[in-house]
Tab-separated table of C-alpha atoms in Angstrom:
chain	number	residue	atom	x	y	z
T	1494	MET	CA	-8.853	-56.389	-70.636
T	1495	PRO	CA	-7.787	-59.027	-68.540
T	1496	ASN	CA	-8.201	-58.667	-64.841
T	1497	PRO	CA	-4.703	-57.790	-63.199
T	1498	ALA	CA	-5.663	-60.030	-60.388
T	1499	ILE	CA	-5.131	-63.357	-62.326
T	1500	ARG	CA	-1.387	-64.084	-63.005
T	1501	ALA	CA	0.729	-65.473	-65.804
T	1502	PRO	CA	1.173	-69.808	-65.520
T	1503	ARG	CA	3.349	-70.863	-63.060
T	1504	PRO	CA	5.385	-73.739	-63.732
T	1505	VAL	CA	5.414	-76.870	-61.784
T	1506	PRO	CA	7.591	-79.717	-62.527
T	1507	PRO	CA	5.153	-82.441	-63.827
T	1508	LEU	CA	6.541	-85.776	-62.544
T	1509	ALA	CA	7.199	-84.261	-58.829
T	1510	ALA	CA	3.858	-82.241	-58.580
T	1511	GLY	CA	2.076	-85.343	-59.821
T	1512	LEU	CA	3.923	-87.606	-57.139
T	1513	LEU	CA	3.006	-85.041	-54.166
T	1514	LEU	CA	-0.352	-84.379	-55.184
T	1515	ALA	CA	-1.407	-88.287	-55.791
T	1516	ALA	CA	0.050	-88.755	-52.230
T	1517	LEU	CA	-2.197	-85.717	-50.807
T	1518	LEU	CA	-5.043	-86.906	-52.076
T	1519	VAL	CA	-4.933	-90.282	-51.291
T	1520	ALA	CA	-4.044	-89.634	-48.049
T	1521	CYS	CA	-6.277	-86.723	-47.222
T	1522	THR	CA	-9.395	-87.145	-49.074
T	1523	GLY	CA	-9.237	-90.091	-51.318
T	1524	GLN	CA	-10.356	-87.795	-54.386
T	1525	ALA	CA	-9.533	-88.922	-57.719
T	1526	GLY	CA	-9.548	-87.027	-61.035
T	1527	LEU	CA	-7.577	-83.767	-60.343
T	1528	PRO	CA	-4.709	-83.178	-62.625
T	1529	ALA	CA	-1.122	-83.751	-61.378
T	1530	GLY	CA	0.858	-81.314	-63.921
T	1531	GLY	CA	0.585	-77.628	-65.342
T	1532	GLY	CA	-1.181	-74.581	-64.379
T	1533	ASP	CA	-0.004	-71.410	-62.361
T	1534	GLY	CA	-0.489	-69.197	-59.550
T	1535	ALA	CA	2.089	-68.174	-56.926
T	1536	GLY	CA	2.859	-70.805	-54.125
T	1537	ALA	CA	2.789	-70.065	-50.156
T	1538	GLY	CA	5.634	-67.805	-50.592
T	1539	GLY	CA	4.285	-66.006	-53.639
T	1540	GLN	CA	7.140	-66.674	-55.847
T	1541	ALA	CA	6.786	-67.840	-59.526
T	1542	THR	CA	9.042	-70.208	-61.457
T	1543	PRO	CA	9.645	-70.804	-65.352
T	1544	SER	CA	7.063	-73.387	-66.571
T	1545	PRO	CA	7.499	-76.096	-69.003
T	1546	VAL	CA	4.022	-76.115	-69.801
T	1547	ALA	CA	4.294	-72.532	-71.659
T	1548	SER	CA	6.477	-74.609	-74.583
T	1549	GLU	CA	4.509	-77.539	-74.842
T	1550	ALA	CA	2.034	-78.287	-77.808
T	1551	PRO	CA	-1.537	-77.076	-77.532
T	1552	SER	CA	-2.953	-80.633	-77.122
T	1553	GLN	CA	-0.734	-81.294	-74.057
T	1554	VAL	CA	-2.117	-78.206	-72.278
T	1555	ASP	CA	-5.624	-78.929	-73.167
T	1556	ALA	CA	-5.026	-82.497	-71.912
T	1557	ASP	CA	-3.605	-81.228	-68.670
T	1558	ALA	CA	-6.638	-78.652	-68.086
T	1559	ILE	CA	-8.751	-78.690	-65.258
T	1560	ASP	CA	-12.249	-79.898	-66.094
T	1561	HIS	CA	-15.209	-77.819	-64.812
T	1562	PRO	CA	-18.747	-76.839	-65.592
T	1563	THR	CA	-19.326	-74.791	-68.657
T	1564	GLY	CA	-22.749	-73.567	-67.935
T	1565	ALA	CA	-23.860	-69.549	-67.645
T	1566	THR	CA	-25.311	-70.511	-64.354
T	1567	ASP	CA	-23.286	-73.375	-63.235
T	1568	ILE	CA	-21.181	-72.459	-60.161
T	1569	VAL	CA	-17.235	-73.620	-60.444
T	1570	LEU	CA	-15.920	-71.695	-57.473
T	1571	ARG	CA	-17.516	-69.457	-54.740
T	1572	VAL	CA	-16.643	-67.888	-51.702
T	1573	GLY	CA	-18.733	-65.952	-48.905
T	1574	GLU	CA	-19.686	-65.746	-45.080
T	1575	GLU	CA	-22.150	-67.099	-42.956
T	1576	GLY	CA	-22.667	-66.392	-39.312
T	1577	GLY	CA	-20.785	-63.658	-37.214
T	1578	PHE	CA	-22.185	-61.264	-34.690
T	1579	MET	CA	-24.463	-59.246	-37.019
T	1580	MET	CA	-28.120	-58.002	-37.248
T	1581	MET	CA	-30.618	-60.453	-38.957
T	1582	GLU	CA	-31.347	-58.272	-41.838
T	1583	ALA	CA	-27.812	-57.904	-42.707
T	1584	VAL	CA	-27.165	-61.552	-42.567
T	1585	MET	CA	-30.550	-61.958	-44.564
T	1586	SER	CA	-29.106	-59.631	-47.387
T	1587	ARG	CA	-25.352	-61.040	-47.357
T	1588	MET	CA	-24.475	-62.383	-50.851
T	1589	PRO	CA	-21.457	-64.274	-51.755
T	1590	ALA	CA	-17.851	-62.444	-51.923
T	1591	PHE	CA	-17.116	-64.051	-55.361
T	1592	THR	CA	-18.664	-66.482	-57.711
T	1593	LEU	CA	-16.746	-67.837	-60.641
T	1594	TYR	CA	-19.469	-69.267	-63.583
T	1595	GLY	CA	-18.637	-72.204	-65.942
T	1596	ASP	CA	-18.438	-69.534	-68.916
T	1597	GLY	CA	-15.772	-67.302	-67.047
T	1598	ARG	CA	-18.255	-64.600	-65.667
T	1599	VAL	CA	-17.373	-63.662	-62.315
T	1600	ILE	CA	-19.584	-61.866	-59.891
T	1601	VAL	CA	-18.077	-59.876	-56.899
T	1602	ALA	CA	-19.959	-58.470	-53.983
T	1603	GLN	CA	-17.900	-55.452	-52.453
T	1604	VAL	CA	-18.853	-52.973	-49.752
T	1605	PRO	CA	-18.394	-49.431	-51.230
T	1606	PRO	CA	-16.719	-46.850	-48.680
T	1607	ALA	CA	-19.003	-44.605	-46.684
T	1608	LYS	CA	-22.214	-46.180	-47.996
T	1609	ALA	CA	-25.282	-46.292	-45.850
T	1610	GLY	CA	-26.249	-49.941	-44.853
T	1611	ILE	CA	-28.673	-52.016	-42.777
T	1612	ASN	CA	-28.375	-51.451	-39.113
T	1613	GLY	CA	-24.837	-49.918	-39.506
T	1614	VAL	CA	-23.607	-52.546	-41.838
T	1615	PRO	CA	-22.837	-51.189	-45.377
T	1616	GLN	CA	-24.769	-52.722	-48.087
T	1617	GLN	CA	-23.137	-54.829	-50.661
T	1618	VAL	CA	-22.705	-53.620	-54.407
T	1619	LEU	CA	-22.511	-56.564	-57.141
T	1620	THR	CA	-20.347	-55.801	-60.217
T	1621	GLU	CA	-19.028	-58.584	-62.719
T	1622	THR	CA	-16.429	-59.260	-65.020
T	1623	ARG	CA	-15.293	-62.003	-67.237
T	1624	LEU	CA	-12.225	-64.196	-67.387
T	1625	THR	CA	-10.640	-66.163	-70.333
T	1626	GLU	CA	-10.545	-70.004	-70.060
T	1627	ASP	CA	-6.700	-69.496	-69.568
T	1628	GLN	CA	-7.433	-67.196	-66.643
T	1629	VAL	CA	-10.015	-69.759	-65.283
T	1630	GLN	CA	-7.981	-72.251	-65.424
T	1631	ASP	CA	-4.755	-70.215	-63.680
T	1632	LEU	CA	-7.505	-69.567	-60.713
T	1633	LEU	CA	-8.499	-73.229	-60.511
T	1634	GLN	CA	-4.915	-74.292	-60.232
T	1635	PHE	CA	-4.300	-72.070	-57.626
T	1636	ALA	CA	-7.461	-72.983	-55.464
T	1637	ILE	CA	-7.265	-76.659	-55.794
T	1638	PHE	CA	-3.328	-76.853	-55.152
T	1639	ASP	CA	-1.765	-73.854	-53.629
T	1640	GLY	CA	-5.058	-72.929	-51.894
T	1641	MET	CA	-5.172	-76.622	-50.965
T	1642	LEU	CA	-9.097	-76.562	-51.498
T	1643	GLY	CA	-8.741	-80.116	-53.230
T	1644	VAL	CA	-7.519	-81.598	-50.281
T	1645	SER	CA	-8.767	-79.831	-47.679
T	1646	LYS	CA	-11.109	-81.527	-45.119
T	1647	GLU	CA	-14.554	-79.811	-45.167
T	1648	GLU	CA	-14.976	-77.905	-41.775
T	1649	PHE	CA	-12.557	-75.864	-39.105
T	1650	PRO	CA	-14.307	-74.570	-36.195
T	1651	VAL	CA	-12.642	-72.603	-33.690
T	1652	MET	CA	-13.656	-72.135	-30.047
T	1653	VAL	CA	-14.329	-68.551	-30.251
T	1654	MET	CA	-18.009	-67.170	-30.382
T	1655	ASP	CA	-19.529	-65.065	-32.926
T	1656	VAL	CA	-16.893	-64.927	-35.589
T	1657	PRO	CA	-17.690	-65.080	-39.178
T	1658	THR	CA	-17.206	-68.557	-40.754
T	1659	THR	CA	-15.637	-68.267	-44.513
T	1660	VAL	CA	-17.479	-70.734	-46.863
T	1661	PHE	CA	-15.585	-72.275	-50.070
T	1662	GLU	CA	-17.361	-73.769	-52.788
T	1663	LEU	CA	-15.617	-75.746	-55.320
T	1664	HIS	CA	-17.008	-77.783	-58.587
T	1665	ALA	CA	-13.944	-78.643	-60.479
T	1666	GLY	CA	-11.193	-81.192	-61.149
T	1667	GLY	CA	-13.531	-84.047	-59.960
T	1668	VAL	CA	-14.162	-82.088	-56.605
T	1669	ASP	CA	-17.652	-81.320	-55.554
T	1670	LYS	CA	-17.125	-79.855	-51.904
T	1671	THR	CA	-17.702	-77.205	-49.443
T	1672	VAL	CA	-15.161	-76.140	-47.226
T	1673	LYS	CA	-16.270	-74.037	-44.139
T	1674	VAL	CA	-13.482	-72.138	-42.105
T	1675	ALA	CA	-14.503	-70.225	-39.023
T	1676	GLY	CA	-12.165	-67.017	-38.054
T	1677	ILE	CA	-10.321	-67.515	-41.538
T	1678	GLY	CA	-6.850	-65.668	-41.429
T	1679	MET	CA	-6.445	-66.003	-37.284
T	1680	ASP	CA	-2.886	-67.552	-36.514
T	1681	PRO	CA	-3.785	-71.389	-36.877
T	1682	GLN	CA	-2.976	-73.385	-33.717
T	1683	PRO	CA	0.089	-75.978	-34.514
T	1684	GLY	CA	-1.018	-79.429	-35.946
T	1685	PRO	CA	-1.665	-81.005	-39.420
T	1686	ASP	CA	-4.423	-78.361	-40.283
T	1687	ALA	CA	-1.986	-74.954	-40.142
T	1688	ALA	CA	-0.425	-75.305	-43.088
T	1689	VAL	CA	-4.008	-75.788	-44.855
T	1690	LEU	CA	-5.636	-72.861	-42.899
T	1691	ARG	CA	-2.499	-70.608	-44.248
T	1692	ALA	CA	-3.109	-71.850	-47.797
T	1693	LEU	CA	-7.252	-71.359	-47.570
T	1694	ALA	CA	-6.417	-67.811	-46.175
T	1695	GLN	CA	-3.994	-66.920	-49.195
T	1696	LEU	CA	-6.824	-68.215	-51.491
T	1697	ALA	CA	-9.382	-65.907	-49.679
T	1698	GLU	CA	-7.127	-63.220	-50.053
T	1699	ARG	CA	-6.412	-63.722	-53.797
T	1700	LEU	CA	-10.173	-64.085	-54.523
T	1701	SER	CA	-10.909	-60.947	-52.848
T	1702	SER	CA	-8.481	-59.022	-54.505
T	1703	ILE	CA	-10.277	-59.814	-58.130
T	1704	SER	CA	-12.818	-56.787	-58.617
T	1705	GLY	CA	-15.542	-56.442	-60.944
T	1706	GLY	CA	-15.242	-53.955	-63.901
T	1707	THR	CA	-18.923	-53.238	-64.459
T	1708	PRO	CA	-22.182	-53.056	-62.449
T	1709	TYR	CA	-24.148	-56.388	-62.349
T	1710	ASP	CA	-27.397	-56.283	-64.408
T	1711	ALA	CA	-29.656	-58.437	-62.191
T	1712	PRO	CA	-32.211	-60.109	-64.121
T	1713	ALA	CA	-34.901	-59.911	-61.300
T	1714	SER	CA	-35.133	-59.100	-57.655
T	1715	VAL	CA	-35.137	-62.078	-54.520
T	1716	ALA	CA	-37.038	-61.277	-51.657
T	1717	ILE	CA	-35.733	-63.068	-48.563
T	1718	LEU	CA	-37.954	-63.935	-45.567
T	1719	ALA	CA	-37.685	-64.620	-42.037
T	1720	GLU	CA	-40.504	-64.802	-39.398
T	1721	THR	CA	-39.940	-62.414	-36.603
T	1722	GLU	CA	-41.226	-60.890	-33.459
T	1723	PRO	CA	-41.232	-57.057	-33.819
T	1724	ALA	CA	-39.678	-55.037	-31.169
T	1725	PRO	CA	-42.475	-52.679	-29.164
T	1726	GLY	CA	-42.917	-49.651	-31.226
T	1727	SER	CA	-41.468	-51.003	-34.679
T	1728	VAL	CA	-43.529	-50.325	-37.759
T	1729	VAL	CA	-45.217	-53.256	-39.150
T	1730	ALA	CA	-46.717	-52.827	-42.481
T	1731	ASP	CA	-49.616	-54.964	-44.324
T	1732	TRP	CA	-48.233	-57.499	-46.341
T	1733	PRO	CA	-47.589	-55.862	-49.881
T	1734	TRP	CA	-48.631	-59.240	-51.979
T	1735	PRO	CA	-52.148	-60.303	-51.952
T	1736	ASP	CA	-51.406	-63.243	-54.327
T	1737	LEU	CA	-48.286	-64.556	-52.806
T	1738	ALA	CA	-48.504	-65.961	-49.302
T	1739	PRO	CA	-45.337	-66.750	-47.076
T	1740	ALA	CA	-45.866	-70.455	-47.779
T	1741	ALA	CA	-44.973	-70.074	-51.232
T	1742	PHE	CA	-41.392	-68.992	-50.553
T	1743	VAL	CA	-39.103	-71.639	-51.281
T	1744	VAL	CA	-37.091	-73.089	-48.441
T	1745	PRO	CA	-33.384	-73.853	-49.760
T	1746	PRO	CA	-31.667	-77.334	-49.608
T	1747	PRO	CA	-30.247	-78.294	-46.484
T	1748	ASP	CA	-26.922	-78.559	-48.118
T	1749	ASP	CA	-27.139	-74.792	-49.392
T	1750	PRO	CA	-24.455	-72.698	-46.976
T	1751	PHE	CA	-25.868	-69.198	-48.010
T	1752	GLY	CA	-29.731	-70.158	-48.314
T	1753	PHE	CA	-32.717	-68.375	-46.830
T	1754	THR	CA	-36.499	-68.949	-47.566
T	1755	SER	CA	-36.601	-66.839	-50.600
T	1756	HIS	CA	-38.921	-65.733	-53.893
T	1757	LEU	CA	-37.845	-64.322	-57.167
T	1758	LEU	CA	-40.424	-61.197	-57.519
T	1759	THR	CA	-42.119	-60.753	-60.639
T	1760	ASP	CA	-42.475	-57.005	-62.150
T	1761	ALA	CA	-45.791	-56.447	-60.551
T	1762	GLU	CA	-44.395	-57.893	-57.000
T	1763	ALA	CA	-41.604	-55.586	-57.453
T	1764	THR	CA	-43.258	-52.581	-58.259
T	1765	ALA	CA	-45.909	-53.435	-55.300
T	1766	ILE	CA	-42.966	-52.284	-52.952
T	1767	GLY	CA	-41.661	-49.591	-54.922
T	1768	ILE	CA	-38.706	-51.012	-56.743
T	1769	GLU	CA	-37.633	-51.601	-60.231
T	1770	ASN	CA	-37.374	-55.478	-60.664
T	1771	GLY	CA	-33.539	-56.253	-60.188
T	1772	GLY	CA	-32.950	-53.469	-57.649
T	1773	SER	CA	-32.849	-53.941	-53.826
T	1774	ALA	CA	-35.133	-52.489	-50.901
T	1775	ASP	CA	-34.710	-51.762	-47.447
T	1776	PRO	CA	-35.576	-54.190	-44.918
T	1777	ALA	CA	-39.292	-54.012	-43.955
T	1778	THR	CA	-41.272	-55.610	-41.564
T	1779	TYR	CA	-44.717	-56.899	-42.576
T	1780	ARG	CA	-47.845	-58.812	-40.984
T	1781	ALA	CA	-49.436	-61.320	-43.352
T	1782	ALA	CA	-53.027	-62.868	-43.400
T	1783	ASN	CA	-52.174	-65.692	-41.475
T	1784	GLY	CA	-51.497	-63.607	-38.462
T	1785	LYS	CA	-47.549	-64.222	-38.346
T	1786	THR	CA	-45.052	-61.187	-38.892
T	1787	TYR	CA	-41.886	-61.652	-41.069
T	1788	VAL	CA	-38.932	-59.173	-41.741
T	1789	VAL	CA	-38.557	-59.188	-45.512
T	1790	VAL	CA	-34.973	-58.090	-47.629
T	1791	VAL	CA	-35.022	-57.813	-51.177
T	1792	ARG	CA	-31.815	-57.678	-53.228
T	1793	PRO	CA	-30.710	-58.364	-56.665
T	1794	ALA	CA	-30.944	-62.253	-57.697
T	1795	LEU	CA	-27.836	-64.058	-58.691
T	1796	PRO	CA	-27.702	-65.924	-62.058
T	1797	GLU	CA	-28.415	-69.413	-60.513
T	1798	GLU	CA	-31.247	-67.950	-58.565
T	1799	ALA	CA	-33.008	-66.699	-61.262
T	1800	ALA	CA	-32.526	-69.697	-63.670
T	1801	ALA	CA	-33.984	-71.920	-60.672
T	1802	ALA	CA	-37.159	-69.964	-60.708
T	1803	ALA	CA	-37.771	-69.780	-64.583
């Protein structure tokens, strides 16, 4: 069943759209390769108008399609949060709120109502759905053009402490970029960034409205590691994996906006902490053989995390 959050194509006059977008791309980013015509999704005012693309031949529609990776673990569009005033364990367990993969699979992380969480922060539950290629094109059209992700600069800081930063990741239409927006949804200050910030807030809202249809069946669990100093009186257990040292955990690349030092658990390693592989575990503090103390959070692994460790 098509996801109700994906709307039917919105018509854009090809010539006018091409001129406007070309000007925006040259002025703002110098990016090339973005399609100028076709596509859909409501604009800033939420209005839809008839589309000439709908009556064109299939070959023309294909020619105007936004190019994107097609692999099952290729990230096409992602949004999530980093930072903010939260307990470390909650930050470590946080997952991207929305991820579109190349084959149309969408994985959504949502917070169920009244679900117990980590240090007062509810745990996320992963669900998934699948979009048709037409729906993928609709969403990318909205993200790149209406949401202005294609022409956005890469960082929008604010002079407010401890607000979370929304992170967009895009790999489509000739654009490979990460955009960070602190305090998204706050009234933007007047200036050249105001229109872009409003558009990005609309994009975040649209992505948050897309819900998964079925529970996500994770291929494995991933353990997230951070060195810590235990609070007085806290419980510190012995390191549970004799054949897995903290030094074997993988450090994320510098450009990974959501990364923590992590390790994909084997079935035996999951059993050692009392869970079925693919599940999650409450945060725990362990003292390793090197004498250091670590907090460990275990959550379901995302498809690209499992593939990278294979």
